[in-house]
XYZ file of C-alpha atoms in Angstrom:
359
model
C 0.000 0.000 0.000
C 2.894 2.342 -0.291
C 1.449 3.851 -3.527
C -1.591 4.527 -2.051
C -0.262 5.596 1.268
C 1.753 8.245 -0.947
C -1.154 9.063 -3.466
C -3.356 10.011 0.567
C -0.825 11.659 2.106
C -1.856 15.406 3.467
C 0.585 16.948 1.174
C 0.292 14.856 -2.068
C -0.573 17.629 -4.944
C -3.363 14.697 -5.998
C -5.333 14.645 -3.142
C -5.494 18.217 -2.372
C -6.495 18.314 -6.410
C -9.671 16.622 -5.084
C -10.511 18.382 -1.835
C -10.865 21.632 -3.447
C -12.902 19.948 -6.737
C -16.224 21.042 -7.543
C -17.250 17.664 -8.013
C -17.468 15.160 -5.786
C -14.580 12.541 -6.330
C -14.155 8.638 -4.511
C -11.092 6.667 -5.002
C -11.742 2.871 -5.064
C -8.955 -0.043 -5.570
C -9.601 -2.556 -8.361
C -12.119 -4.560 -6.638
C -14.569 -1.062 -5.775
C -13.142 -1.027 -2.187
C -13.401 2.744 -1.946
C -10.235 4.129 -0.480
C -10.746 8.003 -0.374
C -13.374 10.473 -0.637
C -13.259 14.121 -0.693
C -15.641 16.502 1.356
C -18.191 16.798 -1.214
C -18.970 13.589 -0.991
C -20.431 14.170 2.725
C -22.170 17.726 1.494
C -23.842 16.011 -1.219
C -24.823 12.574 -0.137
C -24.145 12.517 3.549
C -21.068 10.291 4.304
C -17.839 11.281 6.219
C -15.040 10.013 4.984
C -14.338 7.679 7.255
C -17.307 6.645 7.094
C -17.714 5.366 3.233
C -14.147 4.219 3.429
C -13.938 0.802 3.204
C -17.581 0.019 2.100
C -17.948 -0.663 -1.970
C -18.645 1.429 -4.820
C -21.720 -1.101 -5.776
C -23.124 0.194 -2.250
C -22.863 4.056 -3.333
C -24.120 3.387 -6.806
C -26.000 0.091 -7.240
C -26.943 0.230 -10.842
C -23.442 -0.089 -11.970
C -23.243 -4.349 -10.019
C -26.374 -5.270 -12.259
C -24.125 -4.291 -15.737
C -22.817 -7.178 -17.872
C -24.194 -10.275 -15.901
C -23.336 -8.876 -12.788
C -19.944 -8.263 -13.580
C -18.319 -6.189 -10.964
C -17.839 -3.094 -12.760
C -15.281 -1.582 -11.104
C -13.005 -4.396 -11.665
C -14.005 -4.010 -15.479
C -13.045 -1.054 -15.663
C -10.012 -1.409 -13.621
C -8.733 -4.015 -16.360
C -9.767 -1.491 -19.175
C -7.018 0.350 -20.978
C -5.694 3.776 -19.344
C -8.195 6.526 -20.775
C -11.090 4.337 -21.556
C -14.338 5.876 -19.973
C -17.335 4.906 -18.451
C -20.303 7.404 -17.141
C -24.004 8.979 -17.594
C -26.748 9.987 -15.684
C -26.732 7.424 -12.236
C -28.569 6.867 -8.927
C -26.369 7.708 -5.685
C -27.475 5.949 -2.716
C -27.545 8.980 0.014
C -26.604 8.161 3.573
C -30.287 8.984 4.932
C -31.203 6.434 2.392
C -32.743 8.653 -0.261
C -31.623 8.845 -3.649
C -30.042 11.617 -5.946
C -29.136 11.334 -9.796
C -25.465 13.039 -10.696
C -23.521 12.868 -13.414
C -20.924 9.847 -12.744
C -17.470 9.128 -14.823
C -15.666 6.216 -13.853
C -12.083 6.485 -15.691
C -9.527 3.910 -14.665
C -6.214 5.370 -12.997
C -2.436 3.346 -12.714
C -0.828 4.351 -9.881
C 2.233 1.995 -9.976
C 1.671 -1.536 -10.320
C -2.111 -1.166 -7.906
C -4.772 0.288 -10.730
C -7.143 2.356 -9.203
C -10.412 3.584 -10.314
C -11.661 7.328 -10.237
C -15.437 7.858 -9.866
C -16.078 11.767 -10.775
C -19.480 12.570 -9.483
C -21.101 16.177 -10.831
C -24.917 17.498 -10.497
C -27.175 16.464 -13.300
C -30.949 17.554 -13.624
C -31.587 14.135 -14.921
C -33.459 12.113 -12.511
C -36.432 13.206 -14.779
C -34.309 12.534 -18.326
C -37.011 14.777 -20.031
C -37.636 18.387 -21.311
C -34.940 20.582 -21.781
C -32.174 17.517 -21.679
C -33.710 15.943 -24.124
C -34.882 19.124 -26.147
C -31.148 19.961 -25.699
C -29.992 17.039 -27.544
C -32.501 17.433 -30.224
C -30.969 21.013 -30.481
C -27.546 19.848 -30.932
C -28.226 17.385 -33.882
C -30.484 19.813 -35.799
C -27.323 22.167 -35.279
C -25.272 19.741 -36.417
C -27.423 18.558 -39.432
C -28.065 22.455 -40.277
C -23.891 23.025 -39.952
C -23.257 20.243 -42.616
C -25.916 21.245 -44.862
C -25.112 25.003 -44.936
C -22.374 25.320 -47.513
C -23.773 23.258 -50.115
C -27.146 24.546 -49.699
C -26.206 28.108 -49.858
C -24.371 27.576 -53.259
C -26.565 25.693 -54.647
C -29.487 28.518 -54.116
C -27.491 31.058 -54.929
C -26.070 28.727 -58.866
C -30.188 28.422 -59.320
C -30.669 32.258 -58.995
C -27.950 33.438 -61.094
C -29.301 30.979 -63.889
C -32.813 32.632 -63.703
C -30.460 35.935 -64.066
C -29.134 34.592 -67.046
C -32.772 32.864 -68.255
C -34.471 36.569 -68.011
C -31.922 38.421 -69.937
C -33.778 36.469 -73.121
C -37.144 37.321 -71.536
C -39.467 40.236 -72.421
C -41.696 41.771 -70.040
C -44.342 40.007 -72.384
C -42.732 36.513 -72.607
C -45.234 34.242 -70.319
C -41.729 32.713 -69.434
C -40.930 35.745 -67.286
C -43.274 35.056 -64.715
C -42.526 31.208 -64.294
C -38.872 32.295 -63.946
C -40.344 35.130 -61.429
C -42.721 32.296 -59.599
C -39.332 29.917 -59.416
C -37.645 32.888 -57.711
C -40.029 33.295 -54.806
C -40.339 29.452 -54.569
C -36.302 29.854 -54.318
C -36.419 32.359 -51.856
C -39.154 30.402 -49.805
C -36.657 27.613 -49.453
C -33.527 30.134 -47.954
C -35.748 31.620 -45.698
C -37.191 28.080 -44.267
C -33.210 27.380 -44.431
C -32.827 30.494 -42.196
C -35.521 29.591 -39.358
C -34.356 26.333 -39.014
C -30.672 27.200 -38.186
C -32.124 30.766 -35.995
C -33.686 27.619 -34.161
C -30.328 25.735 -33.818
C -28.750 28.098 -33.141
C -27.221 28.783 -29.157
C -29.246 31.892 -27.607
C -27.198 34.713 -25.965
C -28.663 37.627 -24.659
C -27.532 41.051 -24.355
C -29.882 42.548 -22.651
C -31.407 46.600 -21.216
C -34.397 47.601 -20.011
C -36.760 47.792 -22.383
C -40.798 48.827 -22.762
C -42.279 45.519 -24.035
C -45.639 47.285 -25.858
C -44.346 50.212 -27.890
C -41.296 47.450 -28.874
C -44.876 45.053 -29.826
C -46.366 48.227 -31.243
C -43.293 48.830 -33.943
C -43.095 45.172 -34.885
C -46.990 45.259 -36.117
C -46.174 48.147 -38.143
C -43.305 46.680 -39.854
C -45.081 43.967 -40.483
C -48.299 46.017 -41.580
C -46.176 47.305 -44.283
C -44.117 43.886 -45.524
C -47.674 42.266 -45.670
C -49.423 45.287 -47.241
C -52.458 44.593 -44.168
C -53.111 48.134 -42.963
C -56.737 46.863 -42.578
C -55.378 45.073 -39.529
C -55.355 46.934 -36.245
C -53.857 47.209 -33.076
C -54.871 48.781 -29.565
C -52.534 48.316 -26.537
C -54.583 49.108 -23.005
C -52.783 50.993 -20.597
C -50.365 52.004 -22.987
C -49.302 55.091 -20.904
C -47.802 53.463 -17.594
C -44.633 51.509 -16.619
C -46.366 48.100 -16.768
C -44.446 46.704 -19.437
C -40.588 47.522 -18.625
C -38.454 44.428 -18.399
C -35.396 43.661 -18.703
C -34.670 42.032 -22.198
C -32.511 41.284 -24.853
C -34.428 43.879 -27.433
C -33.685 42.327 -30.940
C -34.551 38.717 -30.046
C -37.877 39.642 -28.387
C -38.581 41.981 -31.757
C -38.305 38.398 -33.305
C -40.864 37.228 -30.377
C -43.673 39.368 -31.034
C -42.939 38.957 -35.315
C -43.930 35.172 -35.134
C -47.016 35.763 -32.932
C -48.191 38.448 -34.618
C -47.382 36.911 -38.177
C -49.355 34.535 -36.599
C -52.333 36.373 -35.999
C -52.101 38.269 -39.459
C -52.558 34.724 -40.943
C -56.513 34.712 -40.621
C -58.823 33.755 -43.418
C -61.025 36.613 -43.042
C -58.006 39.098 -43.622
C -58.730 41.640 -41.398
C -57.577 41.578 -37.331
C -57.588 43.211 -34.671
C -55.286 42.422 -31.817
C -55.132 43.941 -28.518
C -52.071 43.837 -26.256
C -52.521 43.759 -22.280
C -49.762 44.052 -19.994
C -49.288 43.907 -16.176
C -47.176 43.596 -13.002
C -46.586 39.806 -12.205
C -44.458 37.600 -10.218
C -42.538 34.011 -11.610
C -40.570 32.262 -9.548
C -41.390 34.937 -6.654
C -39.527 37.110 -8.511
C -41.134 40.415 -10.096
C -42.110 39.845 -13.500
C -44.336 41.732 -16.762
C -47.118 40.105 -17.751
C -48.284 40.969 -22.178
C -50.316 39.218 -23.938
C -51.353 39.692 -27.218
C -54.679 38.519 -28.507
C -56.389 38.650 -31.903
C -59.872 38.281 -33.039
C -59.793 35.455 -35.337
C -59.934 31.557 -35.289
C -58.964 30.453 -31.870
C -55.877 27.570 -31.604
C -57.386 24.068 -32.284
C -57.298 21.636 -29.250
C -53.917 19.667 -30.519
C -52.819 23.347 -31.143
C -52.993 24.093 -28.012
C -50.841 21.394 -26.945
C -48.451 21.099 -29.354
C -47.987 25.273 -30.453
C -44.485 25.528 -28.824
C -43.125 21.900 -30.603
C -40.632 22.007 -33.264
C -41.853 21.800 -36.637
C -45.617 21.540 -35.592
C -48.039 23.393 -37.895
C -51.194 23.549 -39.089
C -50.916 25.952 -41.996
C -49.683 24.870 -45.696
C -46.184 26.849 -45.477
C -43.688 27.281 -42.821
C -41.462 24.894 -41.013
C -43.485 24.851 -37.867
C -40.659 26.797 -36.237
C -41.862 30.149 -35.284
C -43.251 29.710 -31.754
C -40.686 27.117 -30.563
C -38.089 29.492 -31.809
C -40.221 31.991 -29.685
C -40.506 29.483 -26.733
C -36.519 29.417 -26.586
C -35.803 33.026 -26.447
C -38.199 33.322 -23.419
C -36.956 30.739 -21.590
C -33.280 32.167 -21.901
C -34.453 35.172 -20.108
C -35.899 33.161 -17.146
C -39.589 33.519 -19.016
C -42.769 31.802 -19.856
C -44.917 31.704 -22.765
C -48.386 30.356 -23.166
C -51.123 30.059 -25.925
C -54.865 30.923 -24.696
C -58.628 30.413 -26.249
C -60.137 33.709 -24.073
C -63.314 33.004 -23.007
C -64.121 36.276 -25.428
C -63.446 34.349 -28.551
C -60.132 34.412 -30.922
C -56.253 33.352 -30.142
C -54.075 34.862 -27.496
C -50.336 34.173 -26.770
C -49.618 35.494 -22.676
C -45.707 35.995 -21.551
C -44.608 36.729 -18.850
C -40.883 37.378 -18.181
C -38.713 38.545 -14.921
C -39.354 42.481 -14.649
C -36.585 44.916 -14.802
């Protein structure tokens, strides 16, 4: 034991490495015996040193002795080549006899001629393996997919437009070949701009935010988009338009991009004309002071699945689009700490409600 004796010591550099980790960190031999454990293994899970040392690593995490025909694990990996890893979401047996899911790596360590084995514990929100992990790892292929796809797509958009550059040069403003090339064109441009959504929704979200008045910032979206759609028909009123209601602190461009998709939303109504009325108000989320807008419109109110499903990626009910808008709208309130919900009002139509921390 001279090794280990040496790698325990008080003023081995390796052991106070792992007193002042983050993580919590056990030492076991090659048959799991654990030999050390640092002090974050008693403020996370309850057991003194002295106290775990000794016992076995299948007693701190007993998932890992039911692996390969109840192969002892531990002395797998302690016969595994140096660097090989083992880890993922596991359960930790807690002194009080509860149970907590962390993060575990198990990397096998030669110290000598004794191998050793390092178990690396660090938090994980996974003892529910669902929502944003999950949604996180969906993000991160569709970001990958989107990063491989870029390049060629872009060139290959832009080779088709110069060739209906070239195409129209022969074309007359009479030729009934102008417009086809002029309909291929928008269906070209159609295609970049789904292109465009999808990576804005793989895309990581960083904020830069200021305080910011969330209704005149709703008010100047609606008449941009008033003039892109050419829908001055539509109309919008904002209630209580005059007080401090609606100041929050937010990054400014990405909730512009917020209010766009729900109110190109809401100009998307078969009867053409809307009207749409934004509320806002002092609330609290999380016990923490928070603005309350929401922005409803007169016409067809969300379909039950709708209702559900808004906020999903690629969920739509409409004949264009990538399904993309709200969950792209979902994301960029939920990196400020927000909420966002969609509403059938009592008083007929659609309304979206957010409510994000307050400046």
């Amino acid at each position: 034991m001279n090794a280990l004796a040496k790698l325990f010591s008080n003023s081995s550099l390796t052991r106070q490495v792992m007193e002042v980790s983050p993580s919590a960190v056990v030492i076991a031999d090659h048959e799991g015996t654990i030999l050390f454990a640092n002090e974050n293994v008693q403020h996370w899970f309850g057991y003194a040193c002295s106290e775990i040392t000794g016992s076995t690593l299948d007693g701190l995490l007993p998932e890992i002795g039911r692996r390969d025909d109840h192969a002892h694990s531990a002395h797998a990996m302690a016969q595994a080549p140096i660097g090989m890893e083992q880890g993922g979401p596991q359960r930790v047996v807690c002194k009080d006899g509860s149970e907590m899911v962390v993060d575990v790596t198990l990397v096998p360590v030669e110290e000598q001629s004794e191998p050793l084995i390092l178990a690396n514990f660090s938090r994980s929100d996974s003892d529910k393996l669902d929502g944003q992990r999950l949604e996180s790892e969906r993000y991160d292929a569709i970001a990958k997919m989107i990063s491989g796809l870029a390049h060629e797509s872009r060139n290959a958009l832009q080779r088709a437009v110069a060739c209906l550059d070239l195409l129209e040069l022969d074309f007359s403003e009479s030729d009934r070949h102008l417009e086809l090339s002029r309909k291929i064109r928008r269906s070209l441009s159609d295609l970049l701009e789904n292109y465009d959504e999808v990576r804005r929704f793989a895309a990581p979200i960083t904020l830069s935010r200021t305080a910011t008045h969330l209704a005149p910032l709703c008010r100047s979206v609606f008449d941009e988009l008033q003039i892109k759609c050419d829908a001055w028909a539509n109309r919008l009123e904002i209630a209580g338009d005059d007080n401090d209601d609606d100041l929050a602190c937010i990054d400014r461009g990405k909730f512009q991009e917020v209010f766009h998709q729900v109110l190109d939303n809401a100009f998307d109504q078969p009867q053409g004309r809307v009207n749409i009325r934004v509320t806002h108000e002092r609330a609290t989320i999380r016990n923490q002071p928070a603005v309350r807008i929401c922005i409803h419109n007169d016409g067809q109110p969300f379909y039950a699945e709708a209702l559900v499903r808004a906020f999903e990626p690629f969920y739509t009910t409409k004949q264009h689009g990538t399904g993309l808008g709200l969950s792209i709208s979902r994301r960029i309130v939920e990196a400020h700490g927000g909420q966002i919900f969609a509403r059938n009002p009592d008083a007929g139509g659609a309304q979206i409600e957010v409510v994000v921390p307050a400046f």
